[in-house]
Every structure is written in structure tokens, then in C-alpha cells.
mmCIF file with all atom_site columns, C-alpha atoms and ligand atoms in Angstrom:
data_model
loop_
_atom_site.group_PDB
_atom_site.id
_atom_site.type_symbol
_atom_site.label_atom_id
_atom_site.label_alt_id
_atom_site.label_comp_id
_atom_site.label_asym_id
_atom_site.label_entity_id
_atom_site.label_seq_id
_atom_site.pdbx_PDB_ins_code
_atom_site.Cartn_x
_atom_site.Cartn_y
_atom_site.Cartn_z
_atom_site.occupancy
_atom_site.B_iso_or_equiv
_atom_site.pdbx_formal_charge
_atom_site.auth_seq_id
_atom_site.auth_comp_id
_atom_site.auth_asym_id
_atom_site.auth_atom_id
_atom_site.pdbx_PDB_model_num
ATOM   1   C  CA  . UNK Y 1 1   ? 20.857 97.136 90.961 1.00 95.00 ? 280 UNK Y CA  1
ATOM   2   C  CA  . UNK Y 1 2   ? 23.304 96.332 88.519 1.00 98.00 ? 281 UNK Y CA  1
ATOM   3   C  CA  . UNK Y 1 3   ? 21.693 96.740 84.972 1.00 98.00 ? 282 UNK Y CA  1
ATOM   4   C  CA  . UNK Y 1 4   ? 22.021 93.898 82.454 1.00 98.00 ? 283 UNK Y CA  1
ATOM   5   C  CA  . UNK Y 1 5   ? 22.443 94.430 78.483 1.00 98.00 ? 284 UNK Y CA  1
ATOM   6   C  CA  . UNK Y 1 6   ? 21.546 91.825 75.833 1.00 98.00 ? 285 UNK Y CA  1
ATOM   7   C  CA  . UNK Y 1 7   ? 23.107 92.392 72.431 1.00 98.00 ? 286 UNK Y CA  1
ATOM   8   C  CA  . UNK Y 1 8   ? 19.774 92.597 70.364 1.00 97.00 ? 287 UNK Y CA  1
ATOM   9   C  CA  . UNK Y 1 9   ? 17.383 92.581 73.298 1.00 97.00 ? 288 UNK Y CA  1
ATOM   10  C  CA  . UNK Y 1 10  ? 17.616 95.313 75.443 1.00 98.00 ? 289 UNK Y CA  1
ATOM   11  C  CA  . UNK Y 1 11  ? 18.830 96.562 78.755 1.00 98.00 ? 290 UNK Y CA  1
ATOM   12  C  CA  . UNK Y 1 12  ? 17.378 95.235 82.115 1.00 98.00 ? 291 UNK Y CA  1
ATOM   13  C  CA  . UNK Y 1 13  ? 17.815 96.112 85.983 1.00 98.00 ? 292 UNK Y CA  1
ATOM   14  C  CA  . UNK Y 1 14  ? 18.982 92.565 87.164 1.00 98.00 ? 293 UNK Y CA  1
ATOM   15  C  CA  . UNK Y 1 15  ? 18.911 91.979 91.069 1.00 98.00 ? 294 UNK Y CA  1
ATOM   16  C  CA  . UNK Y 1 16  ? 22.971 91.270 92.134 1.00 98.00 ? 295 UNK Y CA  1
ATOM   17  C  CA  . UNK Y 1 17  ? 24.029 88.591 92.572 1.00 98.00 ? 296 UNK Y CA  1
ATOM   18  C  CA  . UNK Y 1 18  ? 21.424 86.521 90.186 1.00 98.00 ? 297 UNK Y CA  1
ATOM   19  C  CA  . UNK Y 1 19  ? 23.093 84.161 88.004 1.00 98.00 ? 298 UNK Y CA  1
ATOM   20  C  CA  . UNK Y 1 20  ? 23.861 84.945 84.457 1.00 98.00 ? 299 UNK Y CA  1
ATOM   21  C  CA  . UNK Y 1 21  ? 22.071 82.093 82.990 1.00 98.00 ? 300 UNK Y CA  1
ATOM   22  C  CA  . UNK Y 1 22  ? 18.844 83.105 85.076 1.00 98.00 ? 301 UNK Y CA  1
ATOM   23  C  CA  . UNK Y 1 23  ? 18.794 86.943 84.604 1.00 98.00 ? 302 UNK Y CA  1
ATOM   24  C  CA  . UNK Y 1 24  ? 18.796 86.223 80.539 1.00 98.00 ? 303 UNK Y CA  1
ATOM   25  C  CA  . UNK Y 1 25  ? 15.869 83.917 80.916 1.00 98.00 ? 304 UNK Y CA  1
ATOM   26  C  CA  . UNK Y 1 26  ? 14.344 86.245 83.378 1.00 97.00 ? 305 UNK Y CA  1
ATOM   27  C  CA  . UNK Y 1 27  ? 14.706 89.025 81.211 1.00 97.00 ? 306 UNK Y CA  1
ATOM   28  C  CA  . UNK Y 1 28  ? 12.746 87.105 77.900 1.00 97.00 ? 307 UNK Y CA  1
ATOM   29  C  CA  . UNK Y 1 29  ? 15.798 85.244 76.318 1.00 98.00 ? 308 UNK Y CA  1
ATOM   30  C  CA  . UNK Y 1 30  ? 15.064 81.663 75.510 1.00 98.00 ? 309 UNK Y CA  1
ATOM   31  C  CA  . UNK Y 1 31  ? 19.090 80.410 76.348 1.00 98.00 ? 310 UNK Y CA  1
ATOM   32  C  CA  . UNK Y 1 32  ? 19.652 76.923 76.019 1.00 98.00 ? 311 UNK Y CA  1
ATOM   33  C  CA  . UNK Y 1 33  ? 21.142 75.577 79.392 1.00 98.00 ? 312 UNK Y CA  1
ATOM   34  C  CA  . UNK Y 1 34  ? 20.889 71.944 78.652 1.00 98.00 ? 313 UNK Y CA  1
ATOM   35  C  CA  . UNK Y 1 35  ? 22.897 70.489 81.744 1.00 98.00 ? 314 UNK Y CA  1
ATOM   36  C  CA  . UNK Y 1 36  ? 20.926 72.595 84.086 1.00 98.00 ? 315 UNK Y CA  1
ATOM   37  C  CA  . UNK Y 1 37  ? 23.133 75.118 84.777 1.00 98.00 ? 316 UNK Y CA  1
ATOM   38  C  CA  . UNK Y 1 38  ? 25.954 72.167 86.138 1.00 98.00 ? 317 UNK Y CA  1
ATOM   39  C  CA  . UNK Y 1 39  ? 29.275 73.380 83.449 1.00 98.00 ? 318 UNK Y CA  1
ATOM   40  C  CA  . UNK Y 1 40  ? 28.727 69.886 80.982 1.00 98.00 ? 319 UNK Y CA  1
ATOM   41  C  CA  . UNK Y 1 41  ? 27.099 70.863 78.050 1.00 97.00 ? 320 UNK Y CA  1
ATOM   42  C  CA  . UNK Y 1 42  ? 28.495 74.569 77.706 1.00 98.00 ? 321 UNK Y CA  1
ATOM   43  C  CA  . UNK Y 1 43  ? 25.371 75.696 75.769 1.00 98.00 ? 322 UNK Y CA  1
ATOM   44  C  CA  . UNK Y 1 44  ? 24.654 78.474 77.848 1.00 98.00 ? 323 UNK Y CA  1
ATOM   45  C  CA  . UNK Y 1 45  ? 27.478 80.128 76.568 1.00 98.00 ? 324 UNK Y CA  1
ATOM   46  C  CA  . UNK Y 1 46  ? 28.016 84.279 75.784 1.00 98.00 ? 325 UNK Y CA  1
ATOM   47  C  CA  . UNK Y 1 47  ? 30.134 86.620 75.006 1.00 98.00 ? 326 UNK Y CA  1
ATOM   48  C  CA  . UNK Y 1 48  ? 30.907 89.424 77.114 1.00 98.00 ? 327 UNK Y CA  1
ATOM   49  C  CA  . UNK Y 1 49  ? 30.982 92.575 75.193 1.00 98.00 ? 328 UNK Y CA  1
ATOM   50  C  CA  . UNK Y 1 50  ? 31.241 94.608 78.391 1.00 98.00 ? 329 UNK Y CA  1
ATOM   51  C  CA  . UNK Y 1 51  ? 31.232 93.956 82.453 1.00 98.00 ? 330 UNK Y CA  1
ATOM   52  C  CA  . UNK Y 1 52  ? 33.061 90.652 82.212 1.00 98.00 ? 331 UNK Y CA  1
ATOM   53  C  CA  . UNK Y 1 53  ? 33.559 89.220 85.666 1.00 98.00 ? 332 UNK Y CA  1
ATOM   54  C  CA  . UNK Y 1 54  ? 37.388 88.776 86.559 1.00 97.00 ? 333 UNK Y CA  1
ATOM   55  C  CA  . UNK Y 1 55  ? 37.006 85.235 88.450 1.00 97.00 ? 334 UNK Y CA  1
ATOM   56  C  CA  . UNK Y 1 56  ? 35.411 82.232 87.163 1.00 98.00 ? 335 UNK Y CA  1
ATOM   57  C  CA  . UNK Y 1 57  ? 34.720 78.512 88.903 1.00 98.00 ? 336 UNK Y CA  1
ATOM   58  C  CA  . UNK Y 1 58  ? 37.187 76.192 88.255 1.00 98.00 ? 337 UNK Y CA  1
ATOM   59  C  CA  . UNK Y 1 59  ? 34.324 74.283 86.511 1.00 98.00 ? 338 UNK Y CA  1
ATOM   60  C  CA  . UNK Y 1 60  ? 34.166 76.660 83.970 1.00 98.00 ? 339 UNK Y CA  1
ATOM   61  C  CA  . UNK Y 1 61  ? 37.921 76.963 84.007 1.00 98.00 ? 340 UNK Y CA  1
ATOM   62  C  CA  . UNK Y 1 62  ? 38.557 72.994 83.410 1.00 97.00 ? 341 UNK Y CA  1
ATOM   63  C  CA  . UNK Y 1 63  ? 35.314 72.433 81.171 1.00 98.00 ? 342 UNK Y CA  1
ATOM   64  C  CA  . UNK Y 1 64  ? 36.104 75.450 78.899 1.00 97.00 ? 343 UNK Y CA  1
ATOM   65  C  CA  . UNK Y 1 65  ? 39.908 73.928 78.508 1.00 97.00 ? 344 UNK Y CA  1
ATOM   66  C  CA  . UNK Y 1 66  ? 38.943 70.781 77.849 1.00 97.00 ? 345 UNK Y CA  1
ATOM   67  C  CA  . UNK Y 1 67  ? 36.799 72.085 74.773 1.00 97.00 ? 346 UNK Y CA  1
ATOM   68  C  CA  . UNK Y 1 68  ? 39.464 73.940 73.902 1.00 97.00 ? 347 UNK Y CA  1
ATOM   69  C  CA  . UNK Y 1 69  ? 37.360 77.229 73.852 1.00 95.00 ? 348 UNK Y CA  1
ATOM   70  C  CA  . UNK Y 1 70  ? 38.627 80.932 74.775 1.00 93.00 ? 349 UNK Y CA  1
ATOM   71  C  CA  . UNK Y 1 71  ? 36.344 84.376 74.348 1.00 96.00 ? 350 UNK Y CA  1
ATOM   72  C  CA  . UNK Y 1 72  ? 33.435 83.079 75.778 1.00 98.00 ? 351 UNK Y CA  1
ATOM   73  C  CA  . UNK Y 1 73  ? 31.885 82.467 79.067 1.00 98.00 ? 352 UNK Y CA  1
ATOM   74  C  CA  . UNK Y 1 74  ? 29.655 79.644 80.892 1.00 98.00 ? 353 UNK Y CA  1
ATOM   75  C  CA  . UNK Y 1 75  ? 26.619 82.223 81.743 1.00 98.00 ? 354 UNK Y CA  1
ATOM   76  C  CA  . UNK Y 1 76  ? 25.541 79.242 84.038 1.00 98.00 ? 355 UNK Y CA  1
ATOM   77  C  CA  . UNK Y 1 77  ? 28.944 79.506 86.253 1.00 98.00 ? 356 UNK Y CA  1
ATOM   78  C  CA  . UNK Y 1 78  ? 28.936 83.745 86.349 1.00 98.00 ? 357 UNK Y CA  1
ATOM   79  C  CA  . UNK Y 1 79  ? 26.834 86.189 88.538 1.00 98.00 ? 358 UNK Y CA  1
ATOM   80  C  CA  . UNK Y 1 80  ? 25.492 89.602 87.899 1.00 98.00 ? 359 UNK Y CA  1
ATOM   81  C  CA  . UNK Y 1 81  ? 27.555 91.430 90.022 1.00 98.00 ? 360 UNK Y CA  1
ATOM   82  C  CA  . UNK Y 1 82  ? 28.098 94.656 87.871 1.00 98.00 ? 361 UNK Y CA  1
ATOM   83  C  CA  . UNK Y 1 83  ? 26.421 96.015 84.808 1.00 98.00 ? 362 UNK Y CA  1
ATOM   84  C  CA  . UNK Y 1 84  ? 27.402 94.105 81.609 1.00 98.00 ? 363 UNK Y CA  1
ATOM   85  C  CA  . UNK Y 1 85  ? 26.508 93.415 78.345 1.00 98.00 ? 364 UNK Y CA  1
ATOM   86  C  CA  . UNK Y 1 86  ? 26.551 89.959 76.621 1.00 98.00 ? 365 UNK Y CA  1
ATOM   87  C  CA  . UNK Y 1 87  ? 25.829 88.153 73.823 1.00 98.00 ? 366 UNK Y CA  1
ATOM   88  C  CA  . UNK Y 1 88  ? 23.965 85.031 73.426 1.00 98.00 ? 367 UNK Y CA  1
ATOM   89  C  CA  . UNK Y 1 89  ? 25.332 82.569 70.996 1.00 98.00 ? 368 UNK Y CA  1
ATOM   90  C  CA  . UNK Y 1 90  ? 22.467 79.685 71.327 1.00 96.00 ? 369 UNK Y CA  1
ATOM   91  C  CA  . UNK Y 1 91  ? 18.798 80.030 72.123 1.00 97.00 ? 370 UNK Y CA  1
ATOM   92  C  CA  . UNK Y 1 92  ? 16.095 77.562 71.506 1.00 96.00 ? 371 UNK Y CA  1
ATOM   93  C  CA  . UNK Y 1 93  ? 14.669 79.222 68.514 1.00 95.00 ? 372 UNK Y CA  1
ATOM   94  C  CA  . UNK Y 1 94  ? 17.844 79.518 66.986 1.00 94.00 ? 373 UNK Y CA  1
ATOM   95  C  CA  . UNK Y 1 95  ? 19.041 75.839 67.143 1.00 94.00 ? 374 UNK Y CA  1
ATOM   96  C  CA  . UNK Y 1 96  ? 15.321 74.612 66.651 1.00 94.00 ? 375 UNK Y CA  1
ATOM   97  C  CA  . UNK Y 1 97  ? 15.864 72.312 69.951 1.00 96.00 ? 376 UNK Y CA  1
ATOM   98  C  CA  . UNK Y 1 98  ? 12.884 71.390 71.580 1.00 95.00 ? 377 UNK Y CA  1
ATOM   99  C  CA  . UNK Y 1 99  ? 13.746 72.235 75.089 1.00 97.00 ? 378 UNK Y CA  1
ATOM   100 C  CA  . UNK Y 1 100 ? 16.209 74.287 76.632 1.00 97.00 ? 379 UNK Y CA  1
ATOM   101 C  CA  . UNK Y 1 101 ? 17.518 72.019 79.419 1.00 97.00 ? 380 UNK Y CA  1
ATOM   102 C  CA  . UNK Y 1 102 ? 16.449 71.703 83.108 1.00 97.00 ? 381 UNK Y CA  1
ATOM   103 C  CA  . UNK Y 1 103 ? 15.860 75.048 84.603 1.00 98.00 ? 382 UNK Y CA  1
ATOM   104 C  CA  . UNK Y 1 104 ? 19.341 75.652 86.783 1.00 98.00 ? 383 UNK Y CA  1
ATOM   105 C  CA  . UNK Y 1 105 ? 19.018 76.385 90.371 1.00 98.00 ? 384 UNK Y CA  1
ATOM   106 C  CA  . UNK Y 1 106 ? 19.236 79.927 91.965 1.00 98.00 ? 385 UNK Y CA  1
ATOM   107 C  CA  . UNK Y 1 107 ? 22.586 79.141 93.147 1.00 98.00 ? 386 UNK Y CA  1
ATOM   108 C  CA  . UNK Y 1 108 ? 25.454 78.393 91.303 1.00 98.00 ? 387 UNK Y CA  1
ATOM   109 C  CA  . UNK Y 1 109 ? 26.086 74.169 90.621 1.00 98.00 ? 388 UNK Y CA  1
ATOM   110 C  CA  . UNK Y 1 110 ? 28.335 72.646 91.119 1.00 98.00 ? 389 UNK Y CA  1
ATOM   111 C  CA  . UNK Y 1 111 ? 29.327 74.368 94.178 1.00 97.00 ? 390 UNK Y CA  1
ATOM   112 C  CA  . UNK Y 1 112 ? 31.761 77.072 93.037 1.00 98.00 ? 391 UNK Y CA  1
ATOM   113 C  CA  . UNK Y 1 113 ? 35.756 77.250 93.511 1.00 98.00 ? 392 UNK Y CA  1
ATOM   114 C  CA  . UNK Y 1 114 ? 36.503 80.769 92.383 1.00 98.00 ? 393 UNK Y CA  1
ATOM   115 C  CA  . UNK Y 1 115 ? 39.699 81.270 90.814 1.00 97.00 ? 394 UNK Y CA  1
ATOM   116 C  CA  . UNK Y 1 116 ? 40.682 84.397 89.197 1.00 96.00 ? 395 UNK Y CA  1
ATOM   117 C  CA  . UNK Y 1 117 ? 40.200 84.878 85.290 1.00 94.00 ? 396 UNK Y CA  1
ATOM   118 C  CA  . UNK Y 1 118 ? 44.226 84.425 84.597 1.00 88.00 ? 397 UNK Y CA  1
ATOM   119 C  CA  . UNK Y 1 119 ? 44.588 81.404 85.979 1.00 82.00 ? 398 UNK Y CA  1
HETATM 120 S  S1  . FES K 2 .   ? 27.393 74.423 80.828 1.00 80.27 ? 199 FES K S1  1
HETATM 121 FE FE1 . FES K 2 .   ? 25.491 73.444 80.668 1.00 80.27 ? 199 FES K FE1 1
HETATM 122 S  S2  . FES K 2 .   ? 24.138 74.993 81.305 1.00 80.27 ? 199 FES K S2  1
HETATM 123 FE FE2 . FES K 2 .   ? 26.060 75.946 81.502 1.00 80.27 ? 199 FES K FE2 1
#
């Protein structure tokens, strides 16, 4: 199983395939995810200090563009394929929110259209 490491938090076996967003909450990370997990709100998103995946959905592609945002990732649009380390940026406790969004399904929403990270 690919193992999972959050800056600050620790280091976690993660089963492949899970969705980022789901493996940090899994693993006792309170990560906001205020769209549910659907590439709007871009809350949910990290850094990858290691283990960054090499495709990404064009969701995350066109939302990230439109913000005008580089060095970080959706964690809602990426899956644990390999073992990485990340960084949260925003958790409930840090931005004193009171929820962190509707959980996001298992699978990745909306349905993904890979394209490679260069594009
Ligand atoms: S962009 Fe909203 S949860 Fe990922």
C-alpha cells in the first residue's frame, strides 16, 4: 500500500487508489473540502512536497487556471497512487469555519478527464 505523509502529522499506509481528499481525512486531518470534493471551491488544496501525481482532471486543470493558481493541487481531483507527502494549506481549525463541506464521494466528481500535468 502506498504510504501517505502529512507535513506536521505523520506518515500513514493509505489503500491505492483512495482519493487524496479522503485519505487526509481518513488519516485525522480536518481539510476543508467545501464543494464536496466537485473542483469549485478549491479549498481542499495542498502542496506536494513529494509523490506528486503527473496527470490531473481537466477540472482541476481549468478551475486552477481560472484562479490563476500554480504549485498547488486540488487533493479532491488526485488519487493515492504512490507514496507522497503533502501539505495542507486549510483545515477547519485553522480558518475557524464551522464545517468542512459535504463529505466527497469515494470516487472522483466530476467524472474525471485525465490529462497529463504539462498540459
Ligand atoms: S475544489 Fe472544492 S473540495 Fe476540492
Amino acid at each position: 500500500m502506498p504510504e501517505l505523509t502529512l507535513e506536521g502529522h505523520g506518515t500513514f499506509e493509505v489503500k491505492k487508489g483512495t482519493r487524496l481528499v479522503r485519505a487526509i481525512e481518513d488519516c485525522g486531518v480536518d481539510i476543508l473540502h467545501r464543494c464536496g470534493g466537485y473542483a469549485k471551491c478549491t479549498t481542499c488544496r495542498v502542496v506536494f512536497l513529494e509523490g506528486e501525481p503527473q496527470n490531473r482532471t481537466l477540472a482541476e486543470r481549468d478551475k486552477l487556471k481560472e484562479k490563476g493558481e500554480s504549485g498547488i493541487r486540488l487533493s479532491c481531483q488526485c488519487l493515492v497512487e504512490n507514496d507522497m507527502t503533502v501539505r495542507v494549506l486549510n483545515t477547519l481549525k485553522s480558518t475557524g469555519l464551522d464545517s468542512p463541506g459535504d463529505p466527497p464521494e469515494a470516487q472522483i466528481t466530476p467524472e474525471p478527464e485525465w490529462v497529463s500535468l504539462s498540459e
